[in-house]
mmCIF file of N, CA, C and O in Angstrom:
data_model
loop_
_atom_site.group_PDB
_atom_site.id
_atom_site.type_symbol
_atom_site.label_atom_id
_atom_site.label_comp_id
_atom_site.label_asym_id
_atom_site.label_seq_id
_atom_site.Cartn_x
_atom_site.Cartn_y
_atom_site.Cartn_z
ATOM 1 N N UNK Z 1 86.674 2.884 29.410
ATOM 2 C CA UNK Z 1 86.051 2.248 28.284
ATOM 3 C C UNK Z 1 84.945 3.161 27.763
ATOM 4 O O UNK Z 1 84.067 3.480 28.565
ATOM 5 N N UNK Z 2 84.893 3.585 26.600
ATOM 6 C CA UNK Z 2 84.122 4.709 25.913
ATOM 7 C C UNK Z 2 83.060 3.549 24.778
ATOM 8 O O UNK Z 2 83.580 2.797 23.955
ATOM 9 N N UNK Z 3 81.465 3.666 25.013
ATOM 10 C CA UNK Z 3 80.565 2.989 24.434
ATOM 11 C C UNK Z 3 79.487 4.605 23.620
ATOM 12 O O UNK Z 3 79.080 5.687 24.043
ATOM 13 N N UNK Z 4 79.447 3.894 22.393
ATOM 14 C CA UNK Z 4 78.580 5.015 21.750
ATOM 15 C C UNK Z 4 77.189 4.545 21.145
ATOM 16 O O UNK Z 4 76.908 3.704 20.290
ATOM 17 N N UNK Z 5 76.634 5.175 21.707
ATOM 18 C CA UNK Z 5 74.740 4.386 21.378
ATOM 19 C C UNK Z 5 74.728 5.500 20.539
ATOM 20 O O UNK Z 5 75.267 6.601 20.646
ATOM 21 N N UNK Z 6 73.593 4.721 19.186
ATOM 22 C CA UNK Z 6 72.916 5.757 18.595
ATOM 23 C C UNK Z 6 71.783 5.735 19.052
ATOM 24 O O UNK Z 6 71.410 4.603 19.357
ATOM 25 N N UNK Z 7 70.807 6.836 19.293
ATOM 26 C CA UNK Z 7 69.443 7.317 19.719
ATOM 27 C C UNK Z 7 68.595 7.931 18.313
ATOM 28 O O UNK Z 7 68.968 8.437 17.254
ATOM 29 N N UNK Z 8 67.483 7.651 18.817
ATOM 30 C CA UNK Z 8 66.089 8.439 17.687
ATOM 31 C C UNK Z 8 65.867 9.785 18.948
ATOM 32 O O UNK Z 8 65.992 9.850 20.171
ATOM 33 N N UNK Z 9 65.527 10.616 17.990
ATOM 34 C CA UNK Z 9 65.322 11.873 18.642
ATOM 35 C C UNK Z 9 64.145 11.826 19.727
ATOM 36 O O UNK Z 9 64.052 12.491 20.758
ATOM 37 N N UNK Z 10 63.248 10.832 19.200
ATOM 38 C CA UNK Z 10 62.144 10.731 20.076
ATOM 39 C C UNK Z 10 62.643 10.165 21.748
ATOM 40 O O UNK Z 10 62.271 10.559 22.854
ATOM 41 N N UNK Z 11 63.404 9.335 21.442
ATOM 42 C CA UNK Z 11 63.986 8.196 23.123
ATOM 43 C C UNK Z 11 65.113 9.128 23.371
ATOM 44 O O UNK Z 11 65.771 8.942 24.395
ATOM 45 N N UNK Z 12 65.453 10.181 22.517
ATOM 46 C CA UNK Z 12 67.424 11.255 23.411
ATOM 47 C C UNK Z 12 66.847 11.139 25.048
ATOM 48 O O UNK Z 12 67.253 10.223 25.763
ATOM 49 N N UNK Z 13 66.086 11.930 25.442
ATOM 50 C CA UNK Z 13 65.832 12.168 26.713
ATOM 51 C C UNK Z 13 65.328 11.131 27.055
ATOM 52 O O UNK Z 13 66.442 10.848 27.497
ATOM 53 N N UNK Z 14 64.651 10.143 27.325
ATOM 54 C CA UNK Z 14 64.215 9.439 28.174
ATOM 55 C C UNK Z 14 65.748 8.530 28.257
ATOM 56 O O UNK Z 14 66.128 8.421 29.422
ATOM 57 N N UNK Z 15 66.661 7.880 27.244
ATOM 58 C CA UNK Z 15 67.697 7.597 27.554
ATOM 59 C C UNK Z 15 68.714 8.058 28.372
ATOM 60 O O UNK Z 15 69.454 7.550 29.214
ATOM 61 N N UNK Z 16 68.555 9.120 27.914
ATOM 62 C CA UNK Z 16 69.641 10.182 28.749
ATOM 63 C C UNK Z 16 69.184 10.258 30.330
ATOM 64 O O UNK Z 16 70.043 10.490 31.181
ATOM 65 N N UNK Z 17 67.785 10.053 30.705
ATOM 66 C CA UNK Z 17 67.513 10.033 31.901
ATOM 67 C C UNK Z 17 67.905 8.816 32.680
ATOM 68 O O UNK Z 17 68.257 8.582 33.836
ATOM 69 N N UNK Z 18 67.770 8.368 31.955
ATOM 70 C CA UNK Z 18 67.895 6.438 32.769
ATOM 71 C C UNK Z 18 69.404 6.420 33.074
ATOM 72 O O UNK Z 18 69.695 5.810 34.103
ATOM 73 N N UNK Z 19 70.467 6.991 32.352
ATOM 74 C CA UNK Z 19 71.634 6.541 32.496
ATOM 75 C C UNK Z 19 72.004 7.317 33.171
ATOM 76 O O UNK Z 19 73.021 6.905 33.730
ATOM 77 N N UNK Z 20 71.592 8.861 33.645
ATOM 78 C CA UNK Z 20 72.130 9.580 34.401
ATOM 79 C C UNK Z 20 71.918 9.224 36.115
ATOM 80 O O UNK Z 20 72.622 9.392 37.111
ATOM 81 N N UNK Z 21 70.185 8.486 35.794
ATOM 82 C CA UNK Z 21 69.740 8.559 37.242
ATOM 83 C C UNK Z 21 70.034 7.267 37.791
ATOM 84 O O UNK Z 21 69.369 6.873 38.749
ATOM 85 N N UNK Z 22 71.132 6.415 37.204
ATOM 86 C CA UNK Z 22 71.828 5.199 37.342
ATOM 87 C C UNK Z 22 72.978 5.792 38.334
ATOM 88 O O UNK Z 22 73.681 6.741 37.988
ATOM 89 N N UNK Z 23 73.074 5.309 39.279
ATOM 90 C CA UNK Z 23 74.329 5.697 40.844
ATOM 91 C C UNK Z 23 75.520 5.265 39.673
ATOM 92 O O UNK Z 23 76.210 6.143 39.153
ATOM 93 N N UNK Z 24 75.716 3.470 39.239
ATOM 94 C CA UNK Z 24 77.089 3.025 38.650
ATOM 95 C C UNK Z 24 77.197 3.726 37.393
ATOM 96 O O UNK Z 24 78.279 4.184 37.026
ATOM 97 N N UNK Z 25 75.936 3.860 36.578
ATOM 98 C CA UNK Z 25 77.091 4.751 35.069
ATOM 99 C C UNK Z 25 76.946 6.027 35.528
ATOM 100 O O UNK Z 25 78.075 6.504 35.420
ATOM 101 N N UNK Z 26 76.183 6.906 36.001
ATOM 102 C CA UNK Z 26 76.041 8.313 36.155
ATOM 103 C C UNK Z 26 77.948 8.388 36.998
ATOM 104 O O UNK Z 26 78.412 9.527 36.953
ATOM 105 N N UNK Z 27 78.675 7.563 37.509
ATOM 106 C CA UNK Z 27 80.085 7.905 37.686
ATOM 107 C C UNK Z 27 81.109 8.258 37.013
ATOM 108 O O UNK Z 27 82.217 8.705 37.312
ATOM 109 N N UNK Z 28 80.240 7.823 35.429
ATOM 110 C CA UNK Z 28 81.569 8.111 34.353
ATOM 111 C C UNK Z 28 81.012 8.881 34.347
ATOM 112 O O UNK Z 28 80.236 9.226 35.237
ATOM 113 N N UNK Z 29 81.380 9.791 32.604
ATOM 114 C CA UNK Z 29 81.028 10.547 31.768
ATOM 115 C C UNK Z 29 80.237 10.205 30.708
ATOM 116 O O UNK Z 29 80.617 9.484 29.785
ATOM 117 N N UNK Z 30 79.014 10.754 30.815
ATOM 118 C CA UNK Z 30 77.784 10.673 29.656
ATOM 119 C C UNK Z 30 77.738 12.087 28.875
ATOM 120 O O UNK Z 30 77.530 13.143 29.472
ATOM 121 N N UNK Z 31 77.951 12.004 27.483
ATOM 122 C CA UNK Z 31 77.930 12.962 26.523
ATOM 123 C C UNK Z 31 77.471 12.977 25.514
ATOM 124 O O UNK Z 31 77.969 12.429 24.531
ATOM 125 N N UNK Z 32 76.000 13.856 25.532
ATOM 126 C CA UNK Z 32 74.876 13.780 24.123
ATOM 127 C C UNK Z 32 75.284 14.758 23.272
ATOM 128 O O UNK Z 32 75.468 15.929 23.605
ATOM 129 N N UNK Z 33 75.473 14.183 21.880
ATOM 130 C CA UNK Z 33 75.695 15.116 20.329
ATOM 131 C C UNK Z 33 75.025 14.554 19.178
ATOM 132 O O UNK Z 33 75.205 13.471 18.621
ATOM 133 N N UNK Z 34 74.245 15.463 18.935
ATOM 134 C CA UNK Z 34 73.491 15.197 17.278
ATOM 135 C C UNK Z 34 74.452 14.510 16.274
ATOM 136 O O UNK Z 34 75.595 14.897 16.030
ATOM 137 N N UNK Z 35 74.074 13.854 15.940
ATOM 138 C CA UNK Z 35 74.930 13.151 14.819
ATOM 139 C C UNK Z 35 74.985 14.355 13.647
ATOM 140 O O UNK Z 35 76.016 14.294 12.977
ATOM 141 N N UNK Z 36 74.289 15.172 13.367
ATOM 142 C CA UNK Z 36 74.275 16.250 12.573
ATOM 143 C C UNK Z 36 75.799 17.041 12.907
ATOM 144 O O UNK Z 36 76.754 17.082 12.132
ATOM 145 N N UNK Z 37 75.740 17.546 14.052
ATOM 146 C CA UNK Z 37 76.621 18.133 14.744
ATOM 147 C C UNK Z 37 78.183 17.932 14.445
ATOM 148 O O UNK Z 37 79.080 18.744 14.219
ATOM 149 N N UNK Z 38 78.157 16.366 14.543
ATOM 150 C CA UNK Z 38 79.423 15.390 14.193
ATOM 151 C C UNK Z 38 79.456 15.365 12.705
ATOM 152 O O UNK Z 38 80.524 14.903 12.304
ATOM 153 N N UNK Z 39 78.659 15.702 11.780
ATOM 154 C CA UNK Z 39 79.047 15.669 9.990
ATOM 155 C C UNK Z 39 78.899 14.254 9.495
ATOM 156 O O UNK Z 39 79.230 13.882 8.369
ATOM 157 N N UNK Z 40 78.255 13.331 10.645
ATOM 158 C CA UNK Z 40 78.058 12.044 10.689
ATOM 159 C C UNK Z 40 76.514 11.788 9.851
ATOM 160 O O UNK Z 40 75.541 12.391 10.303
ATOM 161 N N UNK Z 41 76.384 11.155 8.996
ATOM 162 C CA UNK Z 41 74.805 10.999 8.258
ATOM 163 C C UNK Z 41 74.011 9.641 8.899
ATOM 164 O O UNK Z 41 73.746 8.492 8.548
ATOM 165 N N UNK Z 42 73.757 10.753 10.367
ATOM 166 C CA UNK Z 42 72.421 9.545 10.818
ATOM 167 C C UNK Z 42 71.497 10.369 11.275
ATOM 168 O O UNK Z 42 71.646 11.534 11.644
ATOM 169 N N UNK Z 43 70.195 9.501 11.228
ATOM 170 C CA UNK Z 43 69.163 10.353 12.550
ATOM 171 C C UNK Z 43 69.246 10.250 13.693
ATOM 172 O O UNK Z 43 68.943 9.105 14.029
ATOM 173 N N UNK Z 44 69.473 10.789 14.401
ATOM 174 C CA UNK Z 44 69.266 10.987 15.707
ATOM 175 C C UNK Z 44 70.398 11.979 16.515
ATOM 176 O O UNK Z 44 70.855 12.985 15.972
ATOM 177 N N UNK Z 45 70.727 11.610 17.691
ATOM 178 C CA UNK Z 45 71.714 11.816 18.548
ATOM 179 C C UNK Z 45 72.555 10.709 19.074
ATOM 180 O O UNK Z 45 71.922 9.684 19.326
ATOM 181 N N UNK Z 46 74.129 10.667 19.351
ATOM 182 C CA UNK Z 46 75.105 9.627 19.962
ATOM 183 C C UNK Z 46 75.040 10.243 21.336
ATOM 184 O O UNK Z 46 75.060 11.402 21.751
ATOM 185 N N UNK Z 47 74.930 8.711 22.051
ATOM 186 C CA UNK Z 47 75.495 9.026 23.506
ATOM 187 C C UNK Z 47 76.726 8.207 23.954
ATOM 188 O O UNK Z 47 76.746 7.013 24.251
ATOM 189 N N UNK Z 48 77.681 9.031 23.943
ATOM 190 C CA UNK Z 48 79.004 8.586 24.599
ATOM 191 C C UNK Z 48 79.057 7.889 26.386
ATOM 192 O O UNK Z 48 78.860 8.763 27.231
ATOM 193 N N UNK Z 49 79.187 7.118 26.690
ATOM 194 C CA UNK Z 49 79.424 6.962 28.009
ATOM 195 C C UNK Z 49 80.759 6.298 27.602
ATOM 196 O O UNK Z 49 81.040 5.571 26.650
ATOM 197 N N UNK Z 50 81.642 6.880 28.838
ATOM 198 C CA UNK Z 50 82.771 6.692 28.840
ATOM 199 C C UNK Z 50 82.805 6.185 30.813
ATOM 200 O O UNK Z 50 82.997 7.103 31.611
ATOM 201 N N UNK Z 51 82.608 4.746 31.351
ATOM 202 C CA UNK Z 51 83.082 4.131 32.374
ATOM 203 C C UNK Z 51 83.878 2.986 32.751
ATOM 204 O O UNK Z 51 84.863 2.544 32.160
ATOM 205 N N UNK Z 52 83.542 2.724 33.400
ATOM 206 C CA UNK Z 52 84.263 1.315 33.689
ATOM 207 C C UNK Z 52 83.423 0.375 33.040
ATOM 208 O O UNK Z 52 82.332 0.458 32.477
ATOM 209 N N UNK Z 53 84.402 -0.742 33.321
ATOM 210 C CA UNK Z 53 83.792 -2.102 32.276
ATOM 211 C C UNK Z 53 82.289 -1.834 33.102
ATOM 212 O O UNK Z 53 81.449 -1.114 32.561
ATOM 213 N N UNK Z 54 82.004 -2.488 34.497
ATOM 214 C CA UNK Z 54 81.327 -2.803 34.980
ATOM 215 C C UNK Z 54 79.550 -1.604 34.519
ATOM 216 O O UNK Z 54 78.415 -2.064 34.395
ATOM 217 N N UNK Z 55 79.803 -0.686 34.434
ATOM 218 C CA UNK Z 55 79.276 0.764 34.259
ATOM 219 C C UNK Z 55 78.670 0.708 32.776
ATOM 220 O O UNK Z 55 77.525 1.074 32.512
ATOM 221 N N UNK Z 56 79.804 0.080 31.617
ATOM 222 C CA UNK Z 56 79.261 0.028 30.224
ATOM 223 C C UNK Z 56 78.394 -0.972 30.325
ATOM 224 O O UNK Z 56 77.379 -0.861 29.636
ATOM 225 N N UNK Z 57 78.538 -2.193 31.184
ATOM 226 C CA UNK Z 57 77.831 -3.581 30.304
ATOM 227 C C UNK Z 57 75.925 -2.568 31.452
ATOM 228 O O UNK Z 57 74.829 -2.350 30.935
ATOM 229 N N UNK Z 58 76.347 -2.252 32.935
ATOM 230 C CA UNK Z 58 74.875 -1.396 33.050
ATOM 231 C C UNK Z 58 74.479 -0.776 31.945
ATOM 232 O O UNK Z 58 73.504 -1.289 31.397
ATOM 233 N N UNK Z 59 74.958 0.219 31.421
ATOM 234 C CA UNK Z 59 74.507 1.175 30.243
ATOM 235 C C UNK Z 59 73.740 0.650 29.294
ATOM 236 O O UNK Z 59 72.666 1.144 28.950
ATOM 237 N N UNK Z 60 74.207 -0.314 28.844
ATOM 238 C CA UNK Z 60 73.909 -0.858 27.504
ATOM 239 C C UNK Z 60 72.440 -2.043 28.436
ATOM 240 O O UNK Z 60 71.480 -2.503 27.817
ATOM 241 N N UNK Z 61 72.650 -2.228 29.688
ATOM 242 C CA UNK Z 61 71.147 -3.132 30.198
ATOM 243 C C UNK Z 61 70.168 -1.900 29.960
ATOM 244 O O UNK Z 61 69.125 -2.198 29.379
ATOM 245 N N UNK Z 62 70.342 -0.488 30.334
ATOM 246 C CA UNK Z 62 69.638 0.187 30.831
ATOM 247 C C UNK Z 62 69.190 0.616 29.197
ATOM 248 O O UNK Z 62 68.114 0.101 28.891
ATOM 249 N N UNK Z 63 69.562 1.120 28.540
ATOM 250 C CA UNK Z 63 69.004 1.678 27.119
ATOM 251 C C UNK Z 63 69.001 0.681 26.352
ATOM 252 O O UNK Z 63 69.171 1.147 25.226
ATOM 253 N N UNK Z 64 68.887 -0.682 26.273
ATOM 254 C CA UNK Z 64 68.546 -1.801 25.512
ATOM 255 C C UNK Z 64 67.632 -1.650 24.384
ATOM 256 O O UNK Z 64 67.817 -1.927 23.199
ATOM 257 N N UNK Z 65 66.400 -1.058 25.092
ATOM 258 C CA UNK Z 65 65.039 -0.934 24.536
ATOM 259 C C UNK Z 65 64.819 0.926 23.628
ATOM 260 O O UNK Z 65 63.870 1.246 22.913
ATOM 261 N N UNK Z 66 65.871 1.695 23.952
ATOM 262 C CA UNK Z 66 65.821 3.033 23.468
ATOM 263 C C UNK Z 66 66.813 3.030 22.448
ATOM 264 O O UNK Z 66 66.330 3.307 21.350
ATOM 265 N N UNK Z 67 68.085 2.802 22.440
ATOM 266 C CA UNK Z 67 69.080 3.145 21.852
ATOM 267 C C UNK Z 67 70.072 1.796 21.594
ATOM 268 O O UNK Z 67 70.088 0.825 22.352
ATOM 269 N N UNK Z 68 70.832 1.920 20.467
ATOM 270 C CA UNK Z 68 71.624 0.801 19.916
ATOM 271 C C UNK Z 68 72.786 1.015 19.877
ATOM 272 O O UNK Z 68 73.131 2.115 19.446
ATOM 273 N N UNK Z 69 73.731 0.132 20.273
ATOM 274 C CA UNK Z 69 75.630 0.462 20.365
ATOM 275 C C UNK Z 69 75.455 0.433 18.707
ATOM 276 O O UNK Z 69 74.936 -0.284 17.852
ATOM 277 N N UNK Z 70 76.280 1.768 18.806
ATOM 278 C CA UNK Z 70 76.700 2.538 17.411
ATOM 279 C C UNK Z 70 77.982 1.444 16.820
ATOM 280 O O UNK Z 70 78.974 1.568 17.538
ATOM 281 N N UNK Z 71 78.175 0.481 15.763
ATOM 282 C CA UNK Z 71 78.969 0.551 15.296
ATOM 283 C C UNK Z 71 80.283 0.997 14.986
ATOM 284 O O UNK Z 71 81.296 0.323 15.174
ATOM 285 N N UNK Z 72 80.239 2.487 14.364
ATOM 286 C CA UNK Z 72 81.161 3.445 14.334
ATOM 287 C C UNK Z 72 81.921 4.203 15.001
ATOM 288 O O UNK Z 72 82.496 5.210 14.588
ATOM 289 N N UNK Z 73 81.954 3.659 16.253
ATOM 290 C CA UNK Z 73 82.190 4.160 17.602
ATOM 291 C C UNK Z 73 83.361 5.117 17.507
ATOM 292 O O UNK Z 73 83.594 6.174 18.093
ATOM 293 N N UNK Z 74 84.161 4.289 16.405
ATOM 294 C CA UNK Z 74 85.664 5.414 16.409
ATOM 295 C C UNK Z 74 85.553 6.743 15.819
ATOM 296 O O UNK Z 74 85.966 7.831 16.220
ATOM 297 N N UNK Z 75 85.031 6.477 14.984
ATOM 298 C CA UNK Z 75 84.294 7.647 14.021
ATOM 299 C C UNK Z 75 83.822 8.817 14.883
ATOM 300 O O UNK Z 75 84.370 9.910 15.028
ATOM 301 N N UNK Z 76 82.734 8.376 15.405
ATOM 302 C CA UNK Z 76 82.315 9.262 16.823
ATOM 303 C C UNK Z 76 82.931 9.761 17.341
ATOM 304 O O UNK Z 76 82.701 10.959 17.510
ATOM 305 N N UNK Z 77 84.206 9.102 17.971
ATOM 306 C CA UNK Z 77 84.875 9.521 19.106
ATOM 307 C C UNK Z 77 86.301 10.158 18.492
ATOM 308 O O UNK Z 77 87.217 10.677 19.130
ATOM 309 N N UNK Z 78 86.177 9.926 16.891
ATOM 310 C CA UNK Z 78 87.508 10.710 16.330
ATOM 311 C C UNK Z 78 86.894 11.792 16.458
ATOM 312 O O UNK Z 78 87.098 12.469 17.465
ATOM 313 N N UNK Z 79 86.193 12.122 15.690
ATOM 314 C CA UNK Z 79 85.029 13.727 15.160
ATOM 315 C C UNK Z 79 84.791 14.166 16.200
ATOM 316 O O UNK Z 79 84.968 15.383 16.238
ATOM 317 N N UNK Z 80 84.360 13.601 17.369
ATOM 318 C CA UNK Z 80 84.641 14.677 18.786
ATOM 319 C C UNK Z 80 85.836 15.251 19.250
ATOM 320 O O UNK Z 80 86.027 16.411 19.614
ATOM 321 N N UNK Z 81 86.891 13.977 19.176
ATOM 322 C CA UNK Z 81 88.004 14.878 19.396
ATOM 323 C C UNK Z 81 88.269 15.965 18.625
ATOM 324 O O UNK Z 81 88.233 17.115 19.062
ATOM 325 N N UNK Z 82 88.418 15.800 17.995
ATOM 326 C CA UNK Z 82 88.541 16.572 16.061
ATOM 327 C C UNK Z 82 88.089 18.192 16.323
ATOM 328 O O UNK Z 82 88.719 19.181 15.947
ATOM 329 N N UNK Z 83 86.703 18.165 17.146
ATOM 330 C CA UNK Z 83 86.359 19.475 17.049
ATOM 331 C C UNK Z 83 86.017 19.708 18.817
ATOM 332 O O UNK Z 83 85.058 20.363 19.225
ATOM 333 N N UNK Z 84 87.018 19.022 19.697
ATOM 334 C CA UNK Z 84 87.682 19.654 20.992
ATOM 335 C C UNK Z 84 88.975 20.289 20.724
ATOM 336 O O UNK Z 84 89.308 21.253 21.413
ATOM 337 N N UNK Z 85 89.885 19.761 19.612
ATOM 338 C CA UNK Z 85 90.991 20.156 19.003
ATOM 339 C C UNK Z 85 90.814 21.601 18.643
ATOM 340 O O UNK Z 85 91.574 22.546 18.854
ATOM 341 N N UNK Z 86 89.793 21.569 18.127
ATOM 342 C CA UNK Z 86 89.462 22.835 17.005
ATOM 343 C C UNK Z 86 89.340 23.803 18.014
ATOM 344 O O UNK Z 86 90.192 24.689 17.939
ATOM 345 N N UNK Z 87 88.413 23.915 19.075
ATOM 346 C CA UNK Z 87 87.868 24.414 19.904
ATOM 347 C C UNK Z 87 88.797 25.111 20.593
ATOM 348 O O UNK Z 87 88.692 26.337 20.644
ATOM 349 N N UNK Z 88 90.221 24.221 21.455
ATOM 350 C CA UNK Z 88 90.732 24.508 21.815
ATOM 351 C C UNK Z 88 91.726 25.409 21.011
ATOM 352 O O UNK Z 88 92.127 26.442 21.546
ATOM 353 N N UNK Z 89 92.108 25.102 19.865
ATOM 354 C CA UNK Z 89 93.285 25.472 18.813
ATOM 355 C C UNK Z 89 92.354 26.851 18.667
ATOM 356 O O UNK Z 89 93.188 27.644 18.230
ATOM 357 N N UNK Z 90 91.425 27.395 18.754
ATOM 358 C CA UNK Z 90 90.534 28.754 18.652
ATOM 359 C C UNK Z 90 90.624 29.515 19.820
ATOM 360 O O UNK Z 90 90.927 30.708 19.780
ATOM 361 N N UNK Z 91 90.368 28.875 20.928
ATOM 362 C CA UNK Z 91 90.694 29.531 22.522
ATOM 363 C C UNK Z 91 92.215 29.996 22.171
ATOM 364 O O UNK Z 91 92.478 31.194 22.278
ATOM 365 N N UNK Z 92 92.791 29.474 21.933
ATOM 366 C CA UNK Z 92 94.354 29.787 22.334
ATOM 367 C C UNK Z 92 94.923 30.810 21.110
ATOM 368 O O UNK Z 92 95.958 31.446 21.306
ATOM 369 N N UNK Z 93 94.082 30.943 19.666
ATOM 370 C CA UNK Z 93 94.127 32.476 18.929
ATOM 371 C C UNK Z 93 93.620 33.004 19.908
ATOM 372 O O UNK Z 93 94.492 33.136 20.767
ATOM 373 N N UNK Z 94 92.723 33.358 20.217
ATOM 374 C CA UNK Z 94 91.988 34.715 21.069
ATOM 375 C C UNK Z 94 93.100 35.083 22.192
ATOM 376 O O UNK Z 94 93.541 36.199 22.465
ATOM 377 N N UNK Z 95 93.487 33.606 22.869
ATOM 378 C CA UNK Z 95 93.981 34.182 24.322
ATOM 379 C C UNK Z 95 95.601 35.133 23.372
ATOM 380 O O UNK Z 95 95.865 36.331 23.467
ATOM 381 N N UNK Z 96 96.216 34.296 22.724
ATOM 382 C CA UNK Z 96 97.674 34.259 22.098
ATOM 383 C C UNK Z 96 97.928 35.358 21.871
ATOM 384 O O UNK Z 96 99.015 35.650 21.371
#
């Protein structure tokens, strides 16, 4: 289950700390990107956590007060793929 918070630049890190130094979500995958980055028009940074049910509903206790479940979640998580695609489709000119 993949949850996308948006963050203010001011709370990125202190969020990012809380969820990492969490034993149950620090098991998934937590992944910080500027919304700039993504071609997405917000302030701040998205944090992806991608865990188990049990792991998201922690996440979202733990950054309650820093960061807000993003709406656009698909959006997010298209545009990341989008430019792992790219990324990869570039590795494989060089290697090819």
């Amino acid at each position: 289950m993949k949850t996308v918070f948006l963050v203010s630049a001011d709370k990125k890190n202190k969020a990012e700390i809380v969820l990492k130094a969490d034993d149950l979500v620090s098991r998934g995958s937590i992944v910080v990107r500027s919304a700039s980055s993504l071609d997405i028009a917000e302030d701040g940074y998205f944090i992806i956590v991608e865990a188990s049910e049990n792991a998201t509903k922690k996440a979202k206790e733990l950054v309650k007060d820093l960061a807000a479940v993003y709406d656009k979640a698909t959006l997010v998580i298209e545009k990341m793929r989008d430019q792992e695609e790219a990324a990869i489709e570039g590795f494989g000119n060089i290697i090819g």
